[in-house]
Amino acid sequence: MAFHKKEEFTQKEQDLANFAKAMSHPARIAILKVLAHRNECICGEIVDILPLAQSTVSQHLKELKNAGLINGTVDGPRSCYCINWKAFEKFNSEFTSLFNNLKVKNEKACC
Amino acid sequence: MAFHKKEEFTQKEQDLANFAKAMSHPARIAILKVLAHRNECICGEIVDILPLAQSTVSQHLKELKNAGLINGTVDGPRSCYCINWKAFEKFNSEFTSLFNNLKVKNEKACC
DNA sequence: CACATTAATCGTATATTTGCGATATAAGAT
DNA sequence: ATCTTATATCGCAAATATACGATTAATGTG
Protein backbone atom coordinates (compact mmCIF):
# COMPACT_ATOMS: atom_id res chain seq x y z
CA MET A 1 0.00 0.00 0.00
CA ALA A 2 3.03 2.20 0.47
CA PHE A 3 0.79 4.62 2.36
CA HIS A 4 -2.90 3.96 2.81
CA LYS A 5 -4.91 6.47 0.89
CA LYS A 6 -8.15 5.45 2.49
CA GLU A 7 -8.34 8.69 4.46
CA GLU A 8 -8.60 10.64 1.23
CA PHE A 9 -12.18 9.49 0.75
CA THR A 10 -15.30 10.83 2.42
CA GLN A 11 -16.33 9.60 5.83
CA LYS A 12 -19.46 8.01 4.40
CA GLU A 13 -17.45 6.12 1.84
CA GLN A 14 -15.11 4.89 4.53
CA ASP A 15 -17.97 3.89 6.80
CA LEU A 16 -19.70 1.91 4.09
CA ALA A 17 -16.42 0.28 3.12
CA ASN A 18 -15.72 -0.66 6.74
CA PHE A 19 -19.13 -2.19 7.11
CA ALA A 20 -18.61 -4.17 3.93
CA LYS A 21 -15.16 -5.25 5.04
CA ALA A 22 -16.61 -6.63 8.25
CA MET A 23 -18.89 -8.83 6.16
CA SER A 24 -16.25 -9.73 3.59
CA HIS A 25 -15.43 -13.14 5.02
CA PRO A 26 -17.68 -16.20 4.88
CA ALA A 27 -16.86 -17.06 8.48
CA ARG A 28 -18.20 -13.71 9.60
CA ILE A 29 -21.31 -14.12 7.45
CA ALA A 30 -21.80 -17.51 9.07
CA ILE A 31 -21.39 -16.03 12.53
CA LEU A 32 -23.94 -13.32 11.77
CA LYS A 33 -26.32 -15.95 10.47
CA VAL A 34 -26.04 -17.98 13.65
CA LEU A 35 -26.54 -14.92 15.80
CA ALA A 36 -29.48 -13.76 13.72
CA HIS A 37 -31.26 -17.10 13.99
CA ARG A 38 -31.39 -17.22 17.77
CA ASN A 39 -33.45 -15.26 20.18
CA GLU A 40 -30.87 -15.76 22.85
CA CYS A 41 -27.26 -14.74 22.60
CA ILE A 42 -24.65 -17.36 21.93
CA CYS A 43 -21.18 -17.89 23.16
CA GLY A 44 -18.86 -20.68 22.20
CA GLU A 45 -21.43 -22.65 20.27
CA ILE A 46 -20.16 -20.72 17.31
CA VAL A 47 -16.82 -22.44 17.68
CA ASP A 48 -18.52 -25.82 17.43
CA ILE A 49 -20.42 -24.82 14.32
CA LEU A 50 -17.60 -23.17 12.37
CA PRO A 51 -14.72 -25.15 10.84
CA LEU A 52 -12.20 -22.91 12.54
CA ALA A 53 -10.04 -22.92 15.64
CA GLN A 54 -11.32 -21.22 18.76
CA SER A 55 -8.77 -18.44 18.57
CA THR A 56 -9.69 -17.71 14.97
CA VAL A 57 -13.38 -17.51 15.76
CA SER A 58 -12.59 -15.20 18.65
CA GLN A 59 -10.72 -12.94 16.27
CA HIS A 60 -13.61 -12.82 13.81
CA LEU A 61 -15.97 -11.98 16.64
CA LYS A 62 -13.66 -9.20 17.71
CA GLU A 63 -13.65 -7.75 14.21
CA LEU A 64 -17.43 -7.87 13.99
CA LYS A 65 -17.61 -6.15 17.36
CA ASN A 66 -15.06 -3.50 16.39
CA ALA A 67 -17.05 -2.78 13.26
CA GLY A 68 -20.15 -2.38 15.42
CA LEU A 69 -22.11 -5.18 13.76
CA ILE A 70 -22.52 -7.13 16.96
CA ASN A 71 -22.67 -6.40 20.66
CA GLY A 72 -20.89 -8.54 23.18
CA THR A 73 -20.92 -8.75 26.93
CA VAL A 74 -18.51 -10.71 29.08
CA ASP A 75 -20.28 -12.91 31.59
CA GLY A 76 -17.63 -14.47 33.73
CA PRO A 77 -15.73 -17.11 31.82
CA ARG A 78 -18.15 -16.97 28.93
CA SER A 79 -19.11 -14.25 26.49
CA CYS A 80 -22.42 -13.43 24.93
CA TYR A 81 -22.86 -11.91 21.52
CA CYS A 82 -25.76 -10.68 19.48
CA ILE A 83 -26.56 -8.68 16.38
CA ASN A 84 -26.57 -4.90 16.55
CA TRP A 85 -29.68 -4.34 14.48
CA LYS A 86 -29.36 -0.59 14.48
CA ALA A 87 -26.02 -0.81 12.70
CA PHE A 88 -27.58 -2.97 9.99
CA GLU A 89 -30.42 -0.54 9.55
CA LYS A 90 -27.98 2.33 9.17
CA PHE A 91 -25.97 0.38 6.64
CA ASN A 92 -29.03 -0.66 4.72
CA SER A 93 -30.34 2.87 4.43
CA GLU A 94 -26.99 4.30 3.39
CA PHE A 95 -26.47 1.51 0.93
CA THR A 96 -29.83 1.84 -0.70
CA SER A 97 -29.70 5.63 -0.70
CA LEU A 98 -26.50 5.35 -2.69
CA PHE A 99 -28.07 3.32 -5.43
CA ASN A 100 -31.77 2.78 -5.37
CA ASN A 101 -32.91 6.24 -6.45
CA LEU A 102 -30.94 5.91 -9.63
CA LYS A 103 -31.74 2.33 -10.40
CA VAL A 104 -34.92 2.89 -12.34
CA LYS A 105 -33.70 5.46 -14.78
CA ASN A 106 -30.40 3.72 -15.34
CA GLU A 107 -31.72 0.21 -15.65
CA LYS A 108 -31.08 0.12 -19.39
CA ALA A 109 -27.71 1.84 -19.43
CA CYS A 110 -25.15 1.36 -22.15
CA CYS A 111 -23.06 -1.68 -21.16
CA MET B 1 -4.24 -18.25 6.58
CA ALA B 2 -2.00 -21.25 6.28
CA PHE B 3 -4.58 -22.71 3.96
CA HIS B 4 -7.68 -20.77 3.09
CA LYS B 5 -10.66 -22.31 4.76
CA LYS B 6 -13.11 -20.21 2.83
CA GLU B 7 -14.28 -23.19 0.79
CA GLU B 8 -15.59 -24.82 3.94
CA PHE B 9 -18.50 -22.43 4.03
CA THR B 10 -21.69 -22.55 1.98
CA GLN B 11 -21.80 -21.09 -1.50
CA LYS B 12 -24.25 -18.42 -0.39
CA GLU B 13 -22.01 -17.38 2.43
CA GLN B 14 -19.09 -17.15 0.05
CA ASP B 15 -21.11 -15.20 -2.51
CA LEU B 16 -22.28 -12.68 0.03
CA ALA B 17 -18.76 -12.35 1.41
CA ASN B 18 -17.35 -11.81 -2.08
CA PHE B 19 -19.88 -9.15 -2.80
CA ALA B 20 -19.05 -7.43 0.46
CA LYS B 21 -15.33 -7.74 -0.21
CA ALA B 22 -15.78 -5.98 -3.53
CA MET B 23 -17.30 -3.05 -1.68
CA SER B 24 -14.83 -3.12 1.19
CA HIS B 25 -12.64 -0.30 -0.07
CA PRO B 26 -13.61 3.39 -0.13
CA ALA B 27 -12.12 3.79 -3.58
CA ARG B 28 -14.46 1.15 -4.93
CA ILE B 29 -17.44 2.71 -3.15
CA ALA B 30 -16.47 6.01 -4.74
CA ILE B 31 -16.24 4.41 -8.17
CA LEU B 32 -19.66 2.83 -7.78
CA LYS B 33 -21.05 6.18 -6.71
CA VAL B 34 -19.68 7.90 -9.79
CA LEU B 35 -21.01 5.18 -12.07
CA ALA B 36 -24.39 5.24 -10.37
CA HIS B 37 -24.78 8.99 -10.80
CA ARG B 38 -24.37 9.03 -14.56
CA ASN B 39 -26.65 7.86 -17.28
CA GLU B 40 -23.71 7.38 -19.57
CA CYS B 41 -20.82 5.07 -18.90
CA ILE B 42 -17.55 6.58 -17.83
CA CYS B 43 -14.01 5.70 -18.60
CA GLY B 44 -10.96 7.54 -17.34
CA GLU B 45 -12.90 10.36 -15.76
CA ILE B 46 -12.82 8.19 -12.68
CA VAL B 47 -9.06 8.53 -12.60
CA ASP B 48 -9.40 12.32 -12.49
CA ILE B 49 -11.90 12.16 -9.67
CA LEU B 50 -10.16 9.67 -7.43
CA PRO B 51 -6.94 10.48 -5.54
CA LEU B 52 -5.22 7.42 -6.96
CA ALA B 53 -2.89 6.55 -9.78
CA GLN B 54 -4.31 5.33 -13.07
CA SER B 55 -3.00 1.82 -12.60
CA THR B 56 -4.55 1.59 -9.15
CA VAL B 57 -7.93 2.73 -10.40
CA SER B 58 -7.70 0.21 -13.19
CA GLN B 59 -7.07 -2.50 -10.63
CA HIS B 60 -10.08 -1.49 -8.57
CA LEU B 61 -12.23 -1.49 -11.69
CA LYS B 62 -11.00 -4.96 -12.49
CA GLU B 63 -11.97 -6.21 -9.05
CA LEU B 64 -15.41 -4.70 -9.31
CA LYS B 65 -15.84 -6.31 -12.68
CA ASN B 66 -14.58 -9.69 -11.48
CA ALA B 67 -17.05 -9.54 -8.63
CA GLY B 68 -19.79 -8.81 -11.15
CA LEU B 69 -20.77 -5.45 -9.68
CA ILE B 70 -20.05 -3.57 -12.87
CA ASN B 71 -20.01 -4.27 -16.60
CA GLY B 72 -17.28 -3.02 -18.84
CA THR B 73 -16.77 -2.88 -22.56
CA VAL B 74 -13.56 -1.99 -24.34
CA ASP B 75 -14.07 0.64 -27.01
CA GLY B 76 -10.79 1.10 -28.77
CA PRO B 77 -8.34 2.93 -26.57
CA ARG B 78 -10.97 3.70 -23.98
CA SER B 79 -13.13 1.59 -21.72
CA CYS B 80 -16.68 2.06 -20.66
CA TYR B 81 -18.06 0.90 -17.34
CA CYS B 82 -21.42 0.88 -15.69
CA ILE B 83 -23.27 -0.61 -12.75
CA ASN B 84 -24.65 -4.12 -13.00
CA TRP B 85 -27.95 -3.43 -11.32
CA LYS B 86 -29.04 -7.04 -11.36
CA ALA B 87 -26.11 -8.01 -9.19
CA PHE B 88 -27.07 -5.38 -6.66
CA GLU B 89 -30.62 -6.58 -6.62
CA LYS B 90 -29.47 -10.12 -6.00
CA PHE B 91 -27.18 -9.01 -3.21
CA ASN B 92 -29.85 -6.86 -1.65
CA SER B 93 -32.38 -9.65 -1.58
CA GLU B 94 -29.94 -12.18 -0.19
CA PHE B 95 -28.71 -9.72 2.36
CA THR B 96 -32.14 -8.76 3.58
CA SER B 97 -33.39 -12.34 3.52
CA LEU B 98 -30.56 -13.21 5.85
CA PHE B 99 -31.58 -10.69 8.44
CA ASN B 100 -34.81 -8.86 7.95
CA ASN B 101 -37.22 -11.67 8.80
CA LEU B 102 -35.63 -12.00 12.19
CA LYS B 103 -35.17 -8.36 12.91
CA VAL B 104 -38.57 -7.69 14.39
CA LYS B 105 -38.70 -10.48 16.91
CA ASN B 106 -35.10 -10.06 17.93
CA GLU B 107 -35.08 -6.29 18.17
CA LYS B 108 -34.90 -6.34 21.94
CA ALA B 109 -32.35 -9.11 22.32
CA CYS B 110 -30.18 -9.50 25.37
CA CYS B 111 -27.00 -7.50 24.77
C1' DC C 1 4.37 6.22 -40.52
C1' DA C 2 5.60 8.64 -36.02
C1' DC C 3 3.14 10.32 -32.10
C1' DA C 4 -0.22 11.20 -28.63
C1' DT C 5 -3.90 9.27 -25.76
C1' DT C 6 -6.25 5.90 -23.02
C1' DA C 7 -6.32 2.03 -20.37
C1' DA C 8 -4.62 -2.66 -19.06
C1' DT C 9 -0.98 -5.39 -17.16
C1' DC C 10 3.54 -6.47 -14.94
C1' DG C 11 6.75 -6.19 -11.30
C1' DT C 12 7.54 -4.87 -6.86
C1' DA C 13 7.25 -2.92 -2.09
C1' DT C 14 4.56 -2.63 1.82
C1' DA C 15 0.45 -3.37 4.66
C1' DT C 16 -3.25 -6.08 6.16
C1' DT C 17 -5.78 -10.37 6.84
C1' DT C 18 -6.27 -15.00 8.04
C1' DG C 19 -5.23 -18.81 10.75
C1' DC C 20 -3.26 -21.48 14.36
C1' DG C 21 -1.03 -23.02 18.67
C1' DA C 22 0.39 -21.48 23.02
C1' DT C 23 -0.50 -18.77 26.75
C1' DA C 24 -3.15 -15.83 29.78
C1' DT C 25 -7.40 -14.64 32.25
C1' DA C 26 -11.51 -15.23 34.76
C1' DA C 27 -14.85 -17.69 37.07
C1' DG C 28 -16.99 -21.84 38.93
C1' DA C 29 -16.41 -26.60 40.72
C1' DT C 30 -14.12 -29.98 43.71
C1' DA D 1 -6.07 -24.01 46.84
C1' DT D 2 -6.26 -26.67 42.66
C1' DC D 3 -8.56 -28.01 38.55
C1' DT D 4 -11.70 -27.27 34.80
C1' DT D 5 -14.08 -24.63 31.40
C1' DA D 6 -14.73 -20.80 28.33
C1' DT D 7 -12.58 -16.98 25.97
C1' DA D 8 -9.39 -13.60 24.86
C1' DT D 9 -4.83 -12.37 23.53
C1' DC D 10 0.01 -13.00 21.80
C1' DG D 11 3.31 -14.29 18.43
C1' DC D 12 4.14 -16.02 14.31
C1' DA D 13 3.70 -17.80 9.29
C1' DA D 14 1.45 -17.60 5.05
C1' DA D 15 -1.72 -15.46 1.92
C1' DT D 16 -3.95 -11.26 0.01
C1' DA D 17 -4.67 -6.60 -0.82
C1' DT D 18 -3.13 -1.98 -1.93
C1' DA D 19 -0.46 1.20 -4.41
C1' DC D 20 2.66 2.81 -7.74
C1' DG D 21 5.78 3.40 -11.77
C1' DA D 22 7.06 1.34 -15.99
C1' DT D 23 5.66 -1.04 -19.81
C1' DT D 24 2.52 -2.71 -23.25
C1' DA D 25 -1.51 -2.65 -26.31
C1' DA D 26 -4.84 -0.44 -29.04
C1' DT D 27 -6.47 3.29 -31.56
C1' DG D 28 -6.89 7.78 -33.47
C1' DT D 29 -4.26 12.09 -35.19
C1' DG D 30 -0.83 14.94 -37.69
XYZ file of C-alpha atoms (C1' of nucleotides) in Angstrom:
282
model
C 0.000 0.000 0.000
C 3.025 2.203 0.475
C 0.794 4.624 2.355
C -2.904 3.963 2.809
C -4.908 6.467 0.888
C -8.152 5.453 2.494
C -8.336 8.692 4.460
C -8.603 10.636 1.233
C -12.184 9.491 0.748
C -15.296 10.835 2.422
C -16.329 9.601 5.827
C -19.458 8.008 4.398
C -17.447 6.120 1.836
C -15.109 4.895 4.532
C -17.971 3.889 6.800
C -19.704 1.910 4.089
C -16.419 0.276 3.125
C -15.721 -0.663 6.738
C -19.133 -2.189 7.109
C -18.608 -4.169 3.932
C -15.163 -5.248 5.040
C -16.615 -6.628 8.251
C -18.891 -8.834 6.156
C -16.247 -9.735 3.592
C -15.429 -13.144 5.024
C -17.681 -16.198 4.879
C -16.864 -17.057 8.479
C -18.199 -13.715 9.601
C -21.312 -14.117 7.453
C -21.804 -17.510 9.066
C -21.391 -16.029 12.526
C -23.939 -13.322 11.774
C -26.319 -15.953 10.469
C -26.037 -17.982 13.647
C -26.539 -14.915 15.803
C -29.482 -13.756 13.716
C -31.259 -17.099 13.990
C -31.388 -17.219 17.770
C -33.452 -15.260 20.184
C -30.865 -15.759 22.855
C -27.257 -14.742 22.604
C -24.655 -17.359 21.925
C -21.175 -17.885 23.160
C -18.856 -20.683 22.198
C -21.431 -22.650 20.272
C -20.159 -20.722 17.306
C -16.820 -22.439 17.684
C -18.524 -25.821 17.427
C -20.420 -24.820 14.317
C -17.604 -23.174 12.367
C -14.717 -25.145 10.838
C -12.196 -22.906 12.541
C -10.043 -22.917 15.643
C -11.324 -21.221 18.762
C -8.775 -18.436 18.568
C -9.686 -17.708 14.974
C -13.381 -17.508 15.760
C -12.593 -15.204 18.647
C -10.718 -12.941 16.270
C -13.608 -12.819 13.812
C -15.970 -11.981 16.643
C -13.660 -9.200 17.707
C -13.653 -7.749 14.209
C -17.433 -7.866 13.988
C -17.605 -6.151 17.357
C -15.063 -3.495 16.387
C -17.054 -2.777 13.260
C -20.146 -2.381 15.420
C -22.107 -5.179 13.758
C -22.520 -7.132 16.962
C -22.671 -6.401 20.661
C -20.890 -8.536 23.179
C -20.916 -8.745 26.932
C -18.510 -10.712 29.075
C -20.279 -12.915 31.586
C -17.628 -14.468 33.731
C -15.735 -17.110 31.819
C -18.151 -16.967 28.933
C -19.112 -14.253 26.485
C -22.418 -13.425 24.932
C -22.856 -11.912 21.516
C -25.762 -10.679 19.477
C -26.559 -8.676 16.384
C -26.567 -4.898 16.550
C -29.677 -4.345 14.479
C -29.364 -0.590 14.478
C -26.023 -0.815 12.697
C -27.578 -2.966 9.992
C -30.419 -0.539 9.550
C -27.981 2.331 9.167
C -25.967 0.378 6.638
C -29.027 -0.655 4.723
C -30.340 2.866 4.433
C -26.988 4.301 3.393
C -26.469 1.507 0.934
C -29.834 1.840 -0.696
C -29.703 5.635 -0.699
C -26.499 5.354 -2.687
C -28.067 3.321 -5.430
C -31.765 2.780 -5.367
C -32.909 6.240 -6.454
C -30.944 5.914 -9.633
C -31.741 2.330 -10.397
C -34.916 2.887 -12.341
C -33.697 5.463 -14.785
C -30.401 3.718 -15.342
C -31.720 0.209 -15.650
C -31.085 0.116 -19.388
C -27.709 1.841 -19.435
C -25.149 1.362 -22.151
C -23.061 -1.684 -21.156
C -4.240 -18.246 6.582
C -1.995 -21.245 6.284
C -4.576 -22.714 3.956
C -7.678 -20.770 3.090
C -10.663 -22.310 4.759
C -13.106 -20.207 2.829
C -14.283 -23.189 0.794
C -15.590 -24.818 3.935
C -18.500 -22.428 4.027
C -21.687 -22.549 1.984
C -21.797 -21.085 -1.498
C -24.255 -18.424 -0.393
C -22.005 -17.375 2.432
C -19.087 -17.155 0.048
C -21.105 -15.202 -2.509
C -22.276 -12.683 0.032
C -18.765 -12.352 1.407
C -17.346 -11.810 -2.076
C -19.885 -9.148 -2.800
C -19.046 -7.431 0.460
C -15.334 -7.737 -0.212
C -15.778 -5.982 -3.534
C -17.303 -3.051 -1.675
C -14.827 -3.120 1.190
C -12.641 -0.299 -0.069
C -13.613 3.386 -0.127
C -12.122 3.792 -3.583
C -14.459 1.145 -4.929
C -17.437 2.710 -3.155
C -16.474 6.013 -4.744
C -16.238 4.410 -8.171
C -19.658 2.826 -7.775
C -21.046 6.184 -6.706
C -19.679 7.901 -9.791
C -21.005 5.182 -12.067
C -24.394 5.239 -10.368
C -24.780 8.991 -10.804
C -24.365 9.026 -14.556
C -26.648 7.856 -17.282
C -23.713 7.378 -19.573
C -20.817 5.075 -18.902
C -17.552 6.579 -17.828
C -14.005 5.698 -18.600
C -10.958 7.539 -17.343
C -12.901 10.355 -15.758
C -12.824 8.190 -12.683
C -9.060 8.532 -12.603
C -9.404 12.324 -12.493
C -11.900 12.165 -9.675
C -10.159 9.670 -7.430
C -6.944 10.479 -5.543
C -5.221 7.420 -6.956
C -2.885 6.547 -9.785
C -4.312 5.329 -13.073
C -3.004 1.817 -12.598
C -4.546 1.586 -9.151
C -7.931 2.733 -10.396
C -7.700 0.213 -13.191
C -7.069 -2.504 -10.634
C -10.080 -1.490 -8.571
C -12.234 -1.492 -11.693
C -11.004 -4.957 -12.492
C -11.965 -6.213 -9.055
C -15.414 -4.698 -9.306
C -15.836 -6.308 -12.684
C -14.577 -9.694 -11.477
C -17.047 -9.539 -8.633
C -19.791 -8.815 -11.147
C -20.774 -5.455 -9.675
C -20.049 -3.573 -12.868
C -20.013 -4.269 -16.604
C -17.277 -3.022 -18.840
C -16.767 -2.880 -22.558
C -13.563 -1.994 -24.343
C -14.069 0.638 -27.010
C -10.792 1.099 -28.766
C -8.335 2.930 -26.567
C -10.971 3.699 -23.981
C -13.129 1.590 -21.721
C -16.683 2.057 -20.660
C -18.063 0.897 -17.336
C -21.423 0.878 -15.686
C -23.268 -0.606 -12.753
C -24.647 -4.117 -12.996
C -27.954 -3.427 -11.319
C -29.043 -7.038 -11.360
C -26.105 -8.010 -9.187
C -27.067 -5.379 -6.661
C -30.625 -6.576 -6.618
C -29.472 -10.125 -6.001
C -27.182 -9.007 -3.205
C -29.848 -6.861 -1.647
C -32.377 -9.647 -1.581
C -29.943 -12.181 -0.192
C -28.707 -9.719 2.362
C -32.138 -8.765 3.581
C -33.392 -12.340 3.515
C -30.559 -13.209 5.852
C -31.582 -10.688 8.441
C -34.808 -8.861 7.953
C -37.216 -11.669 8.801
C -35.627 -11.997 12.190
C -35.172 -8.357 12.914
C -38.566 -7.690 14.386
C -38.701 -10.485 16.906
C -35.096 -10.056 17.934
C -35.076 -6.293 18.167
C -34.895 -6.342 21.940
C -32.348 -9.112 22.318
C -30.182 -9.501 25.369
C -27.001 -7.504 24.774
C 4.375 6.217 -40.520
C 5.599 8.638 -36.021
C 3.141 10.316 -32.099
C -0.224 11.202 -28.625
C -3.900 9.271 -25.762
C -6.255 5.896 -23.023
C -6.319 2.035 -20.374
C -4.618 -2.660 -19.058
C -0.977 -5.385 -17.164
C 3.539 -6.470 -14.940
C 6.753 -6.192 -11.296
C 7.539 -4.875 -6.858
C 7.252 -2.923 -2.088
C 4.560 -2.629 1.821
C 0.447 -3.367 4.657
C -3.255 -6.075 6.164
C -5.784 -10.365 6.838
C -6.274 -14.999 8.043
C -5.231 -18.814 10.749
C -3.256 -21.476 14.360
C -1.034 -23.021 18.674
C 0.391 -21.475 23.017
C -0.503 -18.773 26.748
C -3.149 -15.832 29.784
C -7.402 -14.644 32.247
C -11.511 -15.225 34.758
C -14.849 -17.695 37.066
C -16.986 -21.838 38.929
C -16.414 -26.602 40.723
C -14.116 -29.979 43.706
C -6.074 -24.009 46.845
C -6.258 -26.673 42.656
C -8.563 -28.006 38.547
C -11.705 -27.268 34.800
C -14.076 -24.634 31.397
C -14.734 -20.795 28.326
C -12.584 -16.978 25.967
C -9.391 -13.602 24.865
C -4.828 -12.368 23.533
C 0.014 -12.998 21.800
C 3.314 -14.290 18.432
C 4.141 -16.019 14.308
C 3.695 -17.796 9.294
C 1.451 -17.597 5.047
C -1.716 -15.460 1.925
C -3.953 -11.262 0.006
C -4.668 -6.601 -0.819
C -3.129 -1.981 -1.927
C -0.457 1.196 -4.406
C 2.656 2.806 -7.744
C 5.781 3.395 -11.769
C 7.056 1.335 -15.990
C 5.659 -1.038 -19.812
C 2.516 -2.712 -23.246
C -1.506 -2.650 -26.307
C -4.843 -0.438 -29.044
C -6.469 3.289 -31.556
C -6.890 7.781 -33.468
C -4.259 12.091 -35.194
C -0.835 14.943 -37.689
